[in-house]
Short mmCIF file of C-alpha atoms and ligand atoms in Angstrom, two decimals:
data_model
loop_
_atom_site.label_atom_id
_atom_site.label_comp_id
_atom_site.label_asym_id
_atom_site.label_seq_id
_atom_site.Cartn_x
_atom_site.Cartn_y
_atom_site.Cartn_z
CA MET A 1426 0.00 0.00 0.00
CA MET A 1427 1.21 3.48 -0.79
CA GLU A 1428 1.99 5.64 2.23
CA ASN A 1429 -0.53 8.19 1.01
CA SER A 1430 -3.49 5.91 0.25
CA ILE A 1431 -6.70 6.22 2.21
CA GLN A 1432 -8.08 2.78 2.98
CA PHE A 1433 -11.27 1.77 4.68
CA ILE A 1434 -13.82 -1.01 4.54
CA LEU A 1435 -17.20 -0.12 3.09
CA ASN A 1436 -19.54 -2.77 4.47
CA ASN A 1437 -17.37 -5.80 3.55
CA GLU A 1438 -15.24 -4.41 0.78
CA LEU A 1439 -11.85 -2.73 1.10
CA GLN A 1440 -11.73 0.68 -0.60
CA THR A 1441 -8.46 2.32 -1.57
CA PHE A 1442 -8.00 5.91 -2.71
CA GLY A 1443 -4.62 6.68 -4.18
CA ASN A 1444 -3.27 10.07 -5.07
CA LYS A 1445 -6.59 11.70 -5.81
CA ILE A 1446 -8.63 11.89 -2.66
CA SER A 1447 -11.85 13.80 -2.89
CA ASN A 1448 -12.82 16.08 -0.06
CA ILE A 1449 -16.43 15.06 -0.54
CA THR A 1450 -18.98 14.12 2.06
CA LEU A 1451 -19.62 10.46 2.82
CA LEU A 1452 -23.24 10.93 1.84
CA GLU A 1453 -22.24 12.10 -1.62
CA TYR A 1454 -19.79 9.21 -1.89
CA LEU A 1455 -22.38 6.62 -0.83
CA ARG A 1456 -25.31 7.86 -2.88
CA ASN A 1457 -23.56 9.09 -6.04
CA GLY A 1458 -20.28 7.19 -5.94
CA LYS A 1459 -21.53 3.81 -4.73
CA ASN A 1460 -25.22 3.95 -5.57
CA LEU A 1461 -26.02 3.06 -1.96
CA ARG A 1462 -29.16 5.15 -1.66
CA GLY A 1463 -30.61 3.64 1.49
CA THR A 1464 -28.76 6.42 3.30
CA LYS A 1465 -31.00 9.47 2.84
CA GLU A 1466 -30.40 13.18 2.59
CA GLY A 1467 -32.78 15.33 4.62
CA CYS A 1468 -31.18 18.52 5.89
CA ALA A 1469 -27.51 18.15 4.83
CA SER A 1470 -26.55 19.92 8.04
CA GLY A 1471 -26.42 17.21 10.71
CA ASP A 1472 -29.84 18.02 12.14
CA CYS A 1473 -32.21 15.26 11.00
CA GLY A 1474 -30.29 11.97 11.15
CA ALA A 1475 -31.71 10.64 7.85
CA CYS A 1476 -28.14 10.12 6.63
CA THR A 1477 -26.99 8.16 9.69
CA ALA A 1478 -24.49 5.37 9.10
CA VAL A 1479 -22.24 3.52 11.52
CA VAL A 1480 -18.47 3.57 11.75
CA ALA A 1481 -16.71 0.61 13.37
CA GLU A 1482 -13.30 1.36 14.76
CA LEU A 1483 -10.53 -0.69 16.39
CA ASN A 1484 -10.06 0.03 20.08
CA ASP A 1485 -6.75 -0.24 21.90
CA ASP A 1486 -8.07 -3.27 23.81
CA ALA A 1487 -8.57 -5.19 20.53
CA THR A 1488 -12.33 -4.73 20.39
CA LEU A 1489 -14.51 -2.82 17.94
CA SER A 1490 -16.58 0.21 18.83
CA TYR A 1491 -19.56 1.24 16.73
CA GLN A 1492 -20.53 4.88 16.37
CA THR A 1493 -23.31 6.61 14.55
CA ILE A 1494 -22.30 9.50 12.31
CA ASN A 1495 -24.12 11.96 10.10
CA THR A 1496 -22.68 11.11 6.69
CA CYS A 1497 -23.84 14.46 5.28
CA ILE A 1498 -21.27 16.32 7.39
CA THR A 1499 -18.48 13.74 7.52
CA LEU A 1500 -15.78 13.98 4.88
CA LEU A 1501 -14.47 10.92 3.08
CA PRO A 1502 -10.80 11.32 4.07
CA THR A 1503 -11.71 10.92 7.76
CA LEU A 1504 -12.54 7.23 7.26
CA HIS A 1505 -9.01 5.86 7.00
CA GLY A 1506 -8.56 2.60 8.93
CA LYS A 1507 -12.26 2.19 9.76
CA GLN A 1508 -15.28 0.25 8.60
CA LEU A 1509 -18.33 2.11 7.32
CA ILE A 1510 -21.56 0.17 7.73
CA THR A 1511 -24.64 1.27 5.79
CA VAL A 1512 -28.24 0.14 6.05
CA GLU A 1513 -27.94 -2.04 2.93
CA ASN A 1514 -25.54 -4.32 4.79
CA LEU A 1515 -27.75 -5.14 7.77
CA LYS A 1516 -30.04 -7.89 6.62
CA GLU A 1517 -28.84 -11.46 6.07
CA GLY A 1518 -30.24 -12.90 2.84
CA THR A 1519 -33.92 -12.12 3.05
CA THR A 1520 -33.95 -11.92 6.85
CA LEU A 1521 -34.12 -8.43 8.25
CA HIS A 1522 -31.76 -7.42 11.05
CA PRO A 1523 -33.53 -7.33 14.45
CA ALA A 1524 -33.35 -3.51 14.37
CA GLN A 1525 -35.26 -3.49 11.08
CA GLN A 1526 -37.70 -6.23 12.09
CA ALA A 1527 -38.53 -4.43 15.33
CA LEU A 1528 -39.53 -1.30 13.40
CA VAL A 1529 -41.79 -3.43 11.17
CA ASP A 1530 -43.36 -5.19 14.16
CA ASN A 1531 -44.01 -1.94 16.03
CA HIS A 1532 -45.34 0.02 13.04
CA GLY A 1533 -42.38 2.34 13.41
CA SER A 1534 -42.30 3.47 9.79
CA GLN A 1535 -44.80 5.32 7.61
CA CYS A 1536 -43.26 7.22 4.69
CA GLY A 1537 -39.97 5.48 5.55
CA PHE A 1538 -37.66 8.39 4.85
CA CYS A 1539 -36.29 8.51 8.36
CA THR A 1540 -36.29 4.73 8.82
CA PRO A 1541 -32.76 3.83 7.63
CA GLY A 1542 -31.35 6.46 9.96
CA PHE A 1543 -33.30 5.13 12.94
CA VAL A 1544 -32.28 1.56 12.05
CA MET A 1545 -28.61 2.56 12.12
CA SER A 1546 -28.97 4.38 15.45
CA MET A 1547 -30.73 1.35 16.97
CA PHE A 1548 -28.11 -0.99 15.53
CA ALA A 1549 -25.20 1.02 17.00
CA LEU A 1550 -26.91 1.38 20.38
CA GLN A 1551 -27.32 -2.35 20.76
CA LYS A 1552 -23.76 -3.02 19.62
CA ASN A 1553 -22.30 -0.72 22.28
CA ASN A 1554 -24.70 -1.42 25.10
CA ALA A 1555 -26.56 -4.71 25.45
CA THR A 1556 -28.75 -3.43 28.29
CA PRO A 1557 -29.47 0.27 27.69
CA THR A 1558 -31.77 2.20 29.99
CA GLU A 1559 -34.78 4.05 28.63
CA HIS A 1560 -32.80 7.28 28.90
CA GLN A 1561 -29.93 5.77 26.89
CA ILE A 1562 -32.37 4.55 24.23
CA LYS A 1563 -33.87 8.02 23.89
CA GLU A 1564 -30.42 9.58 23.83
CA ALA A 1565 -29.38 7.24 21.01
CA LEU A 1566 -32.46 8.19 18.97
CA ALA A 1567 -32.51 11.93 19.73
CA GLY A 1568 -30.49 12.79 16.63
CA ASN A 1569 -33.06 11.21 14.31
CA LEU A 1570 -36.19 13.11 13.36
CA CYS A 1571 -39.42 11.54 12.18
CA ARG A 1572 -42.15 13.68 10.73
CA CYS A 1573 -44.95 11.13 10.39
CA THR A 1574 -44.80 8.03 12.56
CA GLY A 1575 -44.45 9.53 16.02
CA TYR A 1576 -41.73 8.50 18.40
CA ARG A 1577 -43.67 6.16 20.71
CA SER A 1578 -43.62 3.24 18.29
CA ILE A 1579 -40.00 3.89 17.34
CA VAL A 1580 -38.89 3.86 20.97
CA ASP A 1581 -40.93 0.67 21.48
CA ALA A 1582 -39.12 -0.86 18.52
CA ALA A 1583 -35.74 0.02 20.02
CA VAL A 1584 -36.74 -1.60 23.32
CA GLN A 1585 -37.95 -4.71 21.51
CA GLN A 1586 -34.74 -4.95 19.49
CA VAL A 1587 -32.63 -4.79 22.63
CA ASN A 1588 -34.73 -7.50 24.31
CA ARG A 1589 -34.62 -9.71 21.24
CA MET A 1590 -30.90 -9.40 20.80
CA GLN A 1591 -30.42 -10.54 24.39
CA SER A 1592 -32.22 -13.81 23.69
CA LEU A 1593 -31.10 -14.31 20.07
CA CYS A 1594 -27.87 -15.82 18.92
CA LYS A 1595 -25.25 -13.42 17.57
CA ASP A 1596 -25.96 -11.29 14.48
CA LYS A 1597 -23.56 -11.50 11.54
CA PHE A 1598 -21.51 -8.55 12.78
CA GLU A 1599 -20.70 -10.38 15.98
CA ARG A 1600 -19.95 -13.58 14.11
CA GLN A 1601 -17.67 -11.73 11.70
CA GLN A 1602 -16.08 -9.47 14.29
CA LYS A 1603 -12.70 -11.21 14.41
CA ALA A 1604 -12.44 -11.31 10.62
CA THR A 1605 -13.37 -7.60 10.41
CA MET A 1606 -10.73 -6.74 12.98
CA ARG A 1607 -8.11 -8.70 11.05
CA GLU A 1608 -8.99 -6.76 7.88
CA LEU A 1609 -8.78 -3.43 9.74
CA GLN A 1610 -5.45 -4.40 11.27
CA LYS A 1611 -4.06 -4.96 7.76
CA ILE A 1612 -4.60 -1.24 7.06
CA ASN A 1613 -1.64 0.91 8.04
CA GLN A 1614 -3.28 2.80 10.89
CA THR A 1615 -0.34 5.17 11.33
CA ALA A 1616 0.14 6.06 7.65
CA ASN A 1617 0.89 9.72 7.02
CA ILE A 1618 -1.61 10.40 4.28
CA LYS A 1619 -0.81 13.07 1.72
CA SER A 1620 -2.57 13.75 -1.50
CA ALA A 1621 -2.36 16.95 -3.47
CA ASP A 1622 -2.61 18.41 -6.93
CA GLU A 1623 -2.94 22.04 -7.93
CA HIS A 1624 -6.72 22.04 -7.30
CA GLN A 1625 -7.24 19.98 -4.19
CA SER A 1626 -5.27 18.59 -1.31
CA CYS A 1627 -5.96 16.40 1.65
CA PHE A 1628 -3.58 15.46 4.41
CA SER A 1629 -4.16 13.12 7.30
CA PRO A 1630 -1.08 12.94 9.51
CA SER A 1631 -0.82 10.59 12.47
CA SER A 1632 1.71 12.49 14.60
CA ILE A 1633 1.95 16.06 15.81
CA ASN A 1634 5.34 16.64 14.20
CA GLN A 1635 3.94 15.63 10.81
CA LEU A 1636 0.93 17.86 11.44
CA MET A 1637 2.99 20.92 12.32
CA GLN A 1638 5.17 20.44 9.26
CA LEU A 1639 2.12 20.17 7.00
CA ILE A 1640 0.63 23.34 8.50
CA GLU A 1641 3.89 25.16 7.77
CA GLU A 1642 4.02 23.87 4.19
CA HIS A 1643 0.31 24.46 3.46
CA PRO A 1644 -0.77 27.61 5.30
CA GLN A 1645 -3.94 27.88 3.21
CA ALA A 1646 -5.28 24.47 4.34
CA GLU A 1647 -8.23 24.30 6.75
CA LEU A 1648 -7.84 22.24 9.92
CA LEU A 1649 -10.53 19.58 10.00
CA ALA A 1650 -11.36 17.85 13.29
CA GLY A 1651 -14.87 16.33 13.58
CA GLY A 1652 -16.06 18.54 10.73
CA THR A 1653 -19.43 19.16 12.39
CA ASP A 1654 -18.92 22.90 11.91
CA LEU A 1655 -16.49 23.09 9.03
CA SER A 1656 -18.30 20.78 6.61
CA LEU A 1657 -21.35 23.06 6.69
CA VAL A 1658 -19.26 25.41 4.54
CA MET A 1659 -19.73 22.79 1.83
CA THR A 1660 -23.29 21.70 2.45
CA GLN A 1661 -24.88 25.04 3.41
CA GLN A 1662 -22.72 27.67 1.74
CA LEU A 1663 -22.02 25.37 -1.24
CA LYS A 1664 -18.33 26.22 -1.18
CA LYS A 1665 -15.55 23.70 -1.71
CA LEU A 1666 -13.11 22.69 0.98
CA ASP A 1667 -10.24 22.24 -1.40
CA HIS A 1668 -7.36 22.15 1.05
CA VAL A 1669 -7.82 20.22 4.24
CA ILE A 1670 -5.62 18.82 6.99
CA TYR A 1671 -7.52 16.21 9.00
CA ILE A 1672 -6.31 16.17 12.63
CA GLY A 1673 -8.51 13.33 13.95
CA ARG A 1674 -5.73 10.72 13.60
CA VAL A 1675 -2.98 12.70 15.32
CA ALA A 1676 -2.15 10.57 18.37
CA GLU A 1677 -1.03 13.49 20.56
CA LEU A 1678 -4.36 15.29 20.03
CA GLN A 1679 -6.32 12.19 21.09
CA GLN A 1680 -4.94 11.93 24.60
CA ILE A 1681 -6.78 12.39 27.87
CA LYS A 1682 -4.42 12.91 30.81
CA GLU A 1683 -5.09 13.32 34.49
CA THR A 1684 -2.92 15.29 36.86
CA GLU A 1685 -3.53 16.01 40.53
CA SER A 1686 -5.16 19.32 39.75
CA ALA A 1687 -6.59 19.05 36.23
CA LEU A 1688 -7.94 16.94 33.42
CA SER A 1689 -6.18 17.53 30.12
CA ILE A 1690 -8.27 16.73 27.05
CA GLY A 1691 -6.65 16.54 23.61
CA ALA A 1692 -8.17 19.00 21.15
CA ALA A 1693 -9.30 16.26 18.76
CA VAL A 1694 -10.96 13.94 21.29
CA PRO A 1695 -14.68 13.63 20.42
CA TYR A 1696 -17.24 14.54 23.08
CA SER A 1697 -18.53 10.98 23.39
CA VAL A 1698 -15.04 9.82 24.37
CA PHE A 1699 -14.40 12.38 27.14
CA ASP A 1700 -17.89 13.30 28.38
CA GLN A 1701 -18.16 10.58 31.01
CA ARG A 1702 -14.74 11.26 32.53
CA LEU A 1703 -15.42 15.00 32.61
CA GLY A 1704 -18.90 14.33 34.03
CA GLN A 1705 -17.40 12.36 36.92
CA GLU A 1706 -15.35 15.42 37.89
CA HIS A 1707 -17.99 18.05 37.09
CA PRO A 1708 -21.45 16.43 36.88
CA GLU A 1709 -23.15 19.67 35.74
CA PHE A 1710 -20.68 19.99 32.88
CA GLY A 1711 -21.24 16.36 31.84
CA ALA A 1712 -25.02 16.85 31.92
CA MET A 1713 -24.73 19.89 29.68
CA ILE A 1714 -22.63 17.98 27.13
CA SER A 1715 -25.37 15.36 26.85
CA ARG A 1716 -27.50 18.21 25.43
CA LEU A 1717 -24.85 19.38 22.95
CA GLY A 1718 -26.00 18.40 19.47
CA SER A 1719 -27.02 14.77 19.06
CA LEU A 1720 -25.10 11.55 19.67
CA GLN A 1721 -24.08 11.59 15.99
CA VAL A 1722 -22.64 15.10 16.49
CA ARG A 1723 -20.97 14.19 19.80
CA ASN A 1724 -19.40 11.11 18.21
CA ARG A 1725 -17.50 13.40 15.84
CA GLY A 1726 -17.41 16.91 17.32
CA THR A 1727 -14.41 17.93 19.43
CA LEU A 1728 -13.46 20.39 22.13
CA GLY A 1729 -10.79 21.95 19.88
CA GLY A 1730 -13.38 22.46 17.14
CA ASN A 1731 -15.86 24.06 19.51
CA ILE A 1732 -13.28 26.58 20.71
CA GLY A 1733 -11.59 26.92 17.30
CA ASN A 1734 -14.88 27.80 15.68
CA ALA A 1735 -15.16 30.78 18.07
CA SER A 1736 -18.93 30.91 17.92
CA PRO A 1737 -20.54 33.24 20.49
CA ILE A 1738 -23.02 30.44 21.18
CA GLY A 1739 -20.61 27.51 21.45
CA ASP A 1740 -21.52 25.57 24.58
CA MET A 1741 -18.11 24.63 25.94
CA PRO A 1742 -16.31 28.01 26.30
CA PRO A 1743 -18.55 29.61 28.97
CA VAL A 1744 -18.18 26.57 31.24
CA LEU A 1745 -14.44 26.37 30.61
CA ILE A 1746 -14.08 30.08 31.34
CA ALA A 1747 -16.09 29.80 34.56
CA LEU A 1748 -13.83 26.93 35.68
CA GLY A 1749 -10.69 28.91 34.79
CA ALA A 1750 -9.55 26.34 32.19
CA THR A 1751 -6.40 26.91 30.15
CA MET A 1752 -5.26 25.70 26.73
CA THR A 1753 -1.97 24.42 25.41
CA MET A 1754 -1.27 25.94 22.00
CA ARG A 1755 1.30 24.53 19.60
CA GLN A 1756 3.13 26.34 16.79
CA GLY A 1757 5.93 24.39 15.09
CA LYS A 1758 7.80 22.93 18.05
CA LEU A 1759 6.83 25.74 20.43
CA GLU A 1760 4.09 25.46 23.01
CA ARG A 1761 2.43 28.18 25.06
CA HIS A 1762 -0.42 28.21 27.56
CA ILE A 1763 -3.29 30.66 27.56
CA ALA A 1764 -6.51 30.97 29.52
CA VAL A 1765 -9.57 29.93 27.49
CA GLU A 1766 -10.98 33.31 28.47
CA ASP A 1767 -8.14 35.13 26.65
CA TYR A 1768 -8.65 33.21 23.41
CA PHE A 1769 -11.75 35.14 22.31
CA LEU A 1770 -10.97 38.70 21.23
CA ASP A 1771 -13.93 39.82 19.12
CA TYR A 1772 -16.63 38.23 16.98
CA LYS A 1773 -14.80 35.28 15.35
CA VAL A 1774 -11.46 36.96 16.12
CA THR A 1775 -9.20 34.87 18.33
CA ALA A 1776 -5.72 34.82 19.81
CA LEU A 1777 -4.74 31.91 17.51
CA ARG A 1778 -1.50 32.75 15.75
CA GLN A 1779 -0.58 31.93 12.18
CA GLY A 1780 0.41 28.26 11.97
CA GLU A 1781 -0.78 27.55 15.51
CA ILE A 1782 -3.23 24.94 16.76
CA ILE A 1783 -5.05 24.20 19.99
CA ARG A 1784 -3.30 21.11 21.28
CA SER A 1785 -5.24 20.41 24.49
CA VAL A 1786 -7.48 21.97 27.09
CA GLU A 1787 -6.67 21.74 30.79
CA ILE A 1788 -9.76 21.73 33.00
CA PRO A 1789 -9.21 22.24 36.75
CA ASN A 1790 -10.60 19.55 39.02
CA SER A 1791 -13.49 20.29 41.36
CA LYS A 1792 -12.53 21.96 44.64
CA THR A 1793 -13.93 21.94 48.17
CA ASP A 1794 -16.59 24.61 48.80
CA HIS A 1795 -16.75 25.42 45.06
CA HIS A 1796 -20.02 24.91 43.22
CA LEU A 1797 -20.50 24.71 39.46
CA LYS A 1798 -23.90 25.39 37.96
CA VAL A 1799 -24.48 25.22 34.19
CA TYR A 1800 -27.69 26.16 32.39
CA LYS A 1801 -28.38 25.74 28.69
CA ILE A 1802 -31.42 27.58 27.39
CA SER A 1803 -32.61 26.39 23.99
CA LYS A 1804 -35.94 25.88 22.30
CA ARG A 1805 -35.64 22.09 22.29
CA LEU A 1806 -34.07 19.93 24.96
CA ASP A 1807 -32.05 17.79 22.55
CA ASP A 1808 -29.99 18.67 19.53
CA ASP A 1809 -30.46 22.42 19.68
CA ILE A 1810 -28.12 25.39 19.69
CA SER A 1811 -28.14 27.57 22.83
CA THR A 1812 -29.97 30.84 23.05
CA VAL A 1813 -28.14 31.56 26.29
CA LEU A 1814 -25.69 29.41 28.19
CA ALA A 1815 -24.78 30.36 31.74
CA ALA A 1816 -22.00 28.93 33.90
CA PHE A 1817 -21.53 29.91 37.55
CA HIS A 1818 -18.52 28.78 39.56
CA ILE A 1819 -18.79 29.99 43.11
CA CYS A 1820 -16.90 29.35 46.32
CA ILE A 1821 -18.96 29.91 49.47
CA GLN A 1822 -17.25 29.79 52.87
CA ASP A 1823 -18.98 30.68 56.13
CA ASN A 1824 -21.84 32.04 54.02
CA PHE A 1825 -19.53 34.50 52.22
CA ILE A 1826 -18.68 34.45 48.52
CA THR A 1827 -14.91 34.03 48.53
CA ALA A 1828 -14.42 33.36 44.80
CA ILE A 1829 -16.74 33.74 41.84
CA ARG A 1830 -16.55 33.37 38.07
CA ILE A 1831 -19.64 33.82 35.94
CA ALA A 1832 -19.56 33.34 32.16
CA PHE A 1833 -22.24 33.48 29.51
CA GLY A 1834 -22.63 32.38 25.92
CA GLY A 1835 -25.18 34.07 23.66
CA MET A 1836 -24.99 37.38 25.54
CA ALA A 1837 -22.20 39.09 23.57
CA GLU A 1838 -20.16 38.71 20.40
CA ILE A 1839 -17.88 36.30 22.28
CA PRO A 1840 -18.29 33.96 25.25
CA LYS A 1841 -17.64 36.35 28.11
CA ARG A 1842 -17.37 36.79 31.87
CA ALA A 1843 -19.81 38.97 33.80
CA VAL A 1844 -16.99 40.88 35.52
CA LYS A 1845 -19.09 43.67 37.04
CA CYS A 1846 -21.62 41.24 38.42
CA GLU A 1847 -18.79 39.11 39.84
CA ALA A 1848 -17.19 42.18 41.47
CA ALA A 1849 -20.49 43.12 43.09
CA LEU A 1850 -20.83 39.68 44.66
CA LEU A 1851 -17.24 38.89 45.66
CA GLY A 1852 -16.73 39.13 49.42
CA GLN A 1853 -20.44 39.63 50.05
CA PRO A 1854 -22.73 37.42 52.11
CA TRP A 1855 -24.44 34.68 50.08
CA SER A 1856 -27.99 36.03 50.30
CA GLN A 1857 -30.98 36.47 48.03
CA THR A 1858 -30.86 40.24 48.54
CA ASN A 1859 -27.31 40.40 47.22
CA ILE A 1860 -28.11 38.07 44.32
CA GLU A 1861 -31.09 40.21 43.32
CA ALA A 1862 -28.94 43.34 43.37
CA ALA A 1863 -26.33 41.57 41.23
CA MET A 1864 -28.99 40.51 38.72
CA ALA A 1865 -29.50 44.19 37.82
CA ILE A 1866 -25.74 44.66 37.36
CA LEU A 1867 -25.73 42.11 34.51
CA GLU A 1868 -27.11 44.99 32.41
CA GLN A 1869 -23.74 46.72 32.80
CA ASP A 1870 -21.89 43.60 31.63
CA PHE A 1871 -23.91 42.74 28.53
CA LYS A 1872 -25.89 44.30 25.68
CA PRO A 1873 -27.16 41.15 23.95
CA VAL A 1874 -28.41 41.19 20.36
CA SER A 1875 -31.85 40.28 19.07
CA ASP A 1876 -31.84 37.54 16.45
CA ALA A 1877 -33.92 34.63 15.17
CA ARG A 1878 -33.48 32.75 18.43
CA ALA A 1879 -34.44 35.46 20.92
CA SER A 1880 -34.77 39.17 21.55
CA SER A 1881 -32.20 41.16 23.45
CA HIS A 1882 -34.73 41.68 26.24
CA TYR A 1883 -35.42 37.95 26.53
CA ARG A 1884 -31.72 37.11 26.73
CA MET A 1885 -31.12 39.67 29.47
CA GLN A 1886 -34.13 38.53 31.49
CA VAL A 1887 -33.08 34.88 31.17
CA ALA A 1888 -29.52 35.67 32.24
CA LYS A 1889 -30.79 37.44 35.36
CA ASN A 1890 -33.21 34.64 36.16
CA LEU A 1891 -30.47 32.04 35.81
CA LEU A 1892 -28.41 33.79 38.46
CA LEU A 1893 -31.39 33.61 40.80
CA LYS A 1894 -31.99 29.97 39.85
CA CYS A 1895 -28.37 29.22 40.70
CA TYR A 1896 -28.84 30.83 44.12
CA LEU A 1897 -32.09 28.96 44.83
CA GLU A 1898 -30.65 25.60 43.79
CA LEU A 1899 -27.52 26.02 45.90
CA GLU A 1900 -29.59 27.14 48.83
CA SER A 1901 -31.91 24.18 48.74
CA THR A 1902 -31.39 20.99 46.78
CA THR A 1903 -35.12 20.33 46.98
CA SER A 1904 -36.22 23.56 45.25
CA ASN A 1905 -38.35 22.73 42.26
CA THR A 1906 -36.64 24.85 39.62
CA ASN A 1907 -36.84 22.48 36.64
CA VAL A 1908 -39.78 22.45 34.26
CA VAL A 1909 -38.43 19.30 32.62
CA ASN A 1910 -36.48 16.58 34.31
CA TYR A 1911 -34.47 14.98 31.62
CA PHE A 1912 -32.73 12.30 33.61
C1 FAD B 1157 -26.61 19.35 14.17
C2 FAD B 1157 -25.59 20.10 14.94
C3 FAD B 1157 -25.83 20.44 16.25
C4 FAD B 1157 -24.89 21.15 16.97
N1 FAD B 1157 -25.18 21.46 18.25
C5 FAD B 1157 -24.28 22.17 18.98
C6 FAD B 1157 -24.57 22.52 20.32
O1 FAD B 1157 -25.61 22.16 20.87
N2 FAD B 1157 -23.64 23.25 21.00
C7 FAD B 1157 -22.46 23.64 20.43
O2 FAD B 1157 -21.66 24.29 21.08
N3 FAD B 1157 -22.17 23.31 19.15
C8 FAD B 1157 -23.04 22.60 18.42
N4 FAD B 1157 -22.76 22.28 17.13
C9 FAD B 1157 -21.52 22.76 16.53
C10 FAD B 1157 -20.35 21.75 16.53
O3 FAD B 1157 -20.81 20.43 16.59
C11 FAD B 1157 -19.38 21.97 17.67
O4 FAD B 1157 -18.91 23.30 17.67
C12 FAD B 1157 -18.19 21.01 17.63
O5 FAD B 1157 -17.52 21.02 18.85
C13 FAD B 1157 -17.20 21.38 16.54
O6 FAD B 1157 -16.12 20.48 16.61
P1 FAD B 1157 -15.55 19.77 15.32
O7 FAD B 1157 -14.46 18.89 15.75
O8 FAD B 1157 -16.62 19.14 14.53
O9 FAD B 1157 -14.98 21.05 14.54
P2 FAD B 1157 -14.63 21.23 13.01
O10 FAD B 1157 -15.87 21.44 12.24
O11 FAD B 1157 -13.73 20.17 12.53
O12 FAD B 1157 -13.82 22.60 13.10
C14 FAD B 1157 -14.43 23.82 13.50
C15 FAD B 1157 -13.43 24.96 13.38
O13 FAD B 1157 -12.42 24.85 14.36
C16 FAD B 1157 -11.12 24.75 13.77
N5 FAD B 1157 -10.37 23.79 14.57
C17 FAD B 1157 -10.69 22.49 14.82
N6 FAD B 1157 -9.79 21.94 15.63
C18 FAD B 1157 -8.87 22.88 15.91
C19 FAD B 1157 -7.67 22.91 16.69
N7 FAD B 1157 -7.24 21.83 17.36
N8 FAD B 1157 -6.96 24.05 16.74
C20 FAD B 1157 -7.37 25.17 16.07
N9 FAD B 1157 -8.50 25.20 15.32
C21 FAD B 1157 -9.24 24.08 15.24
C22 FAD B 1157 -11.38 24.28 12.34
O14 FAD B 1157 -10.34 24.67 11.47
C23 FAD B 1157 -12.68 24.98 12.04
O15 FAD B 1157 -12.47 26.31 11.67
C24 FAD B 1157 -23.67 21.53 16.37
C25 FAD B 1157 -23.41 21.18 15.05
C26 FAD B 1157 -24.34 20.46 14.34
C27 FAD B 1157 -24.04 20.08 12.93
S1 FES B 1158 -29.14 14.75 6.04
FE1 FES B 1158 -29.95 15.48 7.91
S2 FES B 1158 -28.43 14.90 9.32
FE2 FES B 1158 -27.57 14.40 7.44
S1 FES B 1159 -41.72 7.63 8.74
FE1 FES B 1159 -41.91 9.46 7.61
S2 FES B 1159 -40.42 10.75 8.48
FE2 FES B 1159 -40.44 9.05 9.77
#
């Protein structure tokens, strides 16, 4: 195999792309390149799940993990070393896979447009978790929209599939697992993939030194991590991503490290890989991540991409800022550390230097007497962008506020601290009177915009109310402050 070939297994067949690698989406490749049209296109922006397929990947412990992805926003070059499973490959002969049969038995399909996507989500859920809870079933299906059947029968189908698979003998994927792993192991997992002509280039390095060299040689290339933001340039703005460096295979960016005082998360680690570990340290943070996008988005999207995108409504930065997290930046062989807070300068203007990347994010561990509260306000519970996101990190000792960091998303052109509100509360007694006075001061910190999601007035009122909610919840764990209990 050439050092620069991209290789992956599509269903059961090895695919090799030599010098000319197209920066096209997997959906385009499947439907137009391979005539596999069971995978549907609904929104082309990662929102509906009609294009869901499953990627099987080798784990370090010699097992396979199965993840759902939105093929409409996943680029072909990201597949190297993996197996892509599409809905066409599920049935055996004329026998439907239990995920498909369960949808038939429970009348879970009417027009059928969403059905392949649901089948793939159900298939992956069962592969990763033989005994999912109802919450886990709903979480696995939350990235798939159905406009006619109604979700009751689809959820029932997922429950039935899980029960059936427990009593049935293995499906063909389990029977073929060892053979699949052998085929994947034959692919050079650490190949440094390079492909370029004058019109298009794609690089997929496997080490940070290779990555930094490529960035130096190709300054015009876009960094591609999960692609859940970047690929929308292609599917929504109809532009081409001609020059891309994929960072998802760079070993150093995939590491999670623990020190005595912090958790360091590599910039290219997907949410679904680090969310549980982070949630153990900061449960409120973990709970918020479970509402970031859908499982398909969290299987691909990364922390580095969320910060790198510099959106004023990205969910991670306000929480990281409230916790006082820092980032390790890398440029060539040089590294520097900056506070996440200092990264955002103006709307989509950041402190990232030419040729520099975010290497990792260091998140301080929880501390005694410190409380973290995180609130995401969006129109839907699942798979929705924030209107306002508030993060409060407060230390209360002897009923006095001895440290406080408050950060908001959606309230300014960048994720930002409420410094005047913090100053008003620091050193003061922890009381409702003081909190109510500080609520008014938020008006000095922010002048939010009105847009399609909410008016300026709404955002300000919500921000104030969230401060009060934080107070009430810390005061009494039994206060009924939630309209919806989603756990
Ligand atoms: C359906 C859908 C729902 C979503 N819901 C949410 C949501 O609820 N909350 C939310 O916050 N976001 C949401 N997003 C946005 C997106 O998923 C996240 O911002 C995600 O974290 C982006 O990560 P990525 O790896 O996919 O980034 P990419 O798309 O790969 O990259 C995004 C940008 O960051 C740059 N970049 C990536 N990595 C680095 C790095 N290491 N160093 C420097 N620059 C880098 C890229 O060059 C690019 O400009 C959603 C997206 C979709 C499609
Ligand atoms: S087509 Fe809607 S998520 Fe891909
Ligand atoms: S069956 Fe028609 S969209 Fe779900």
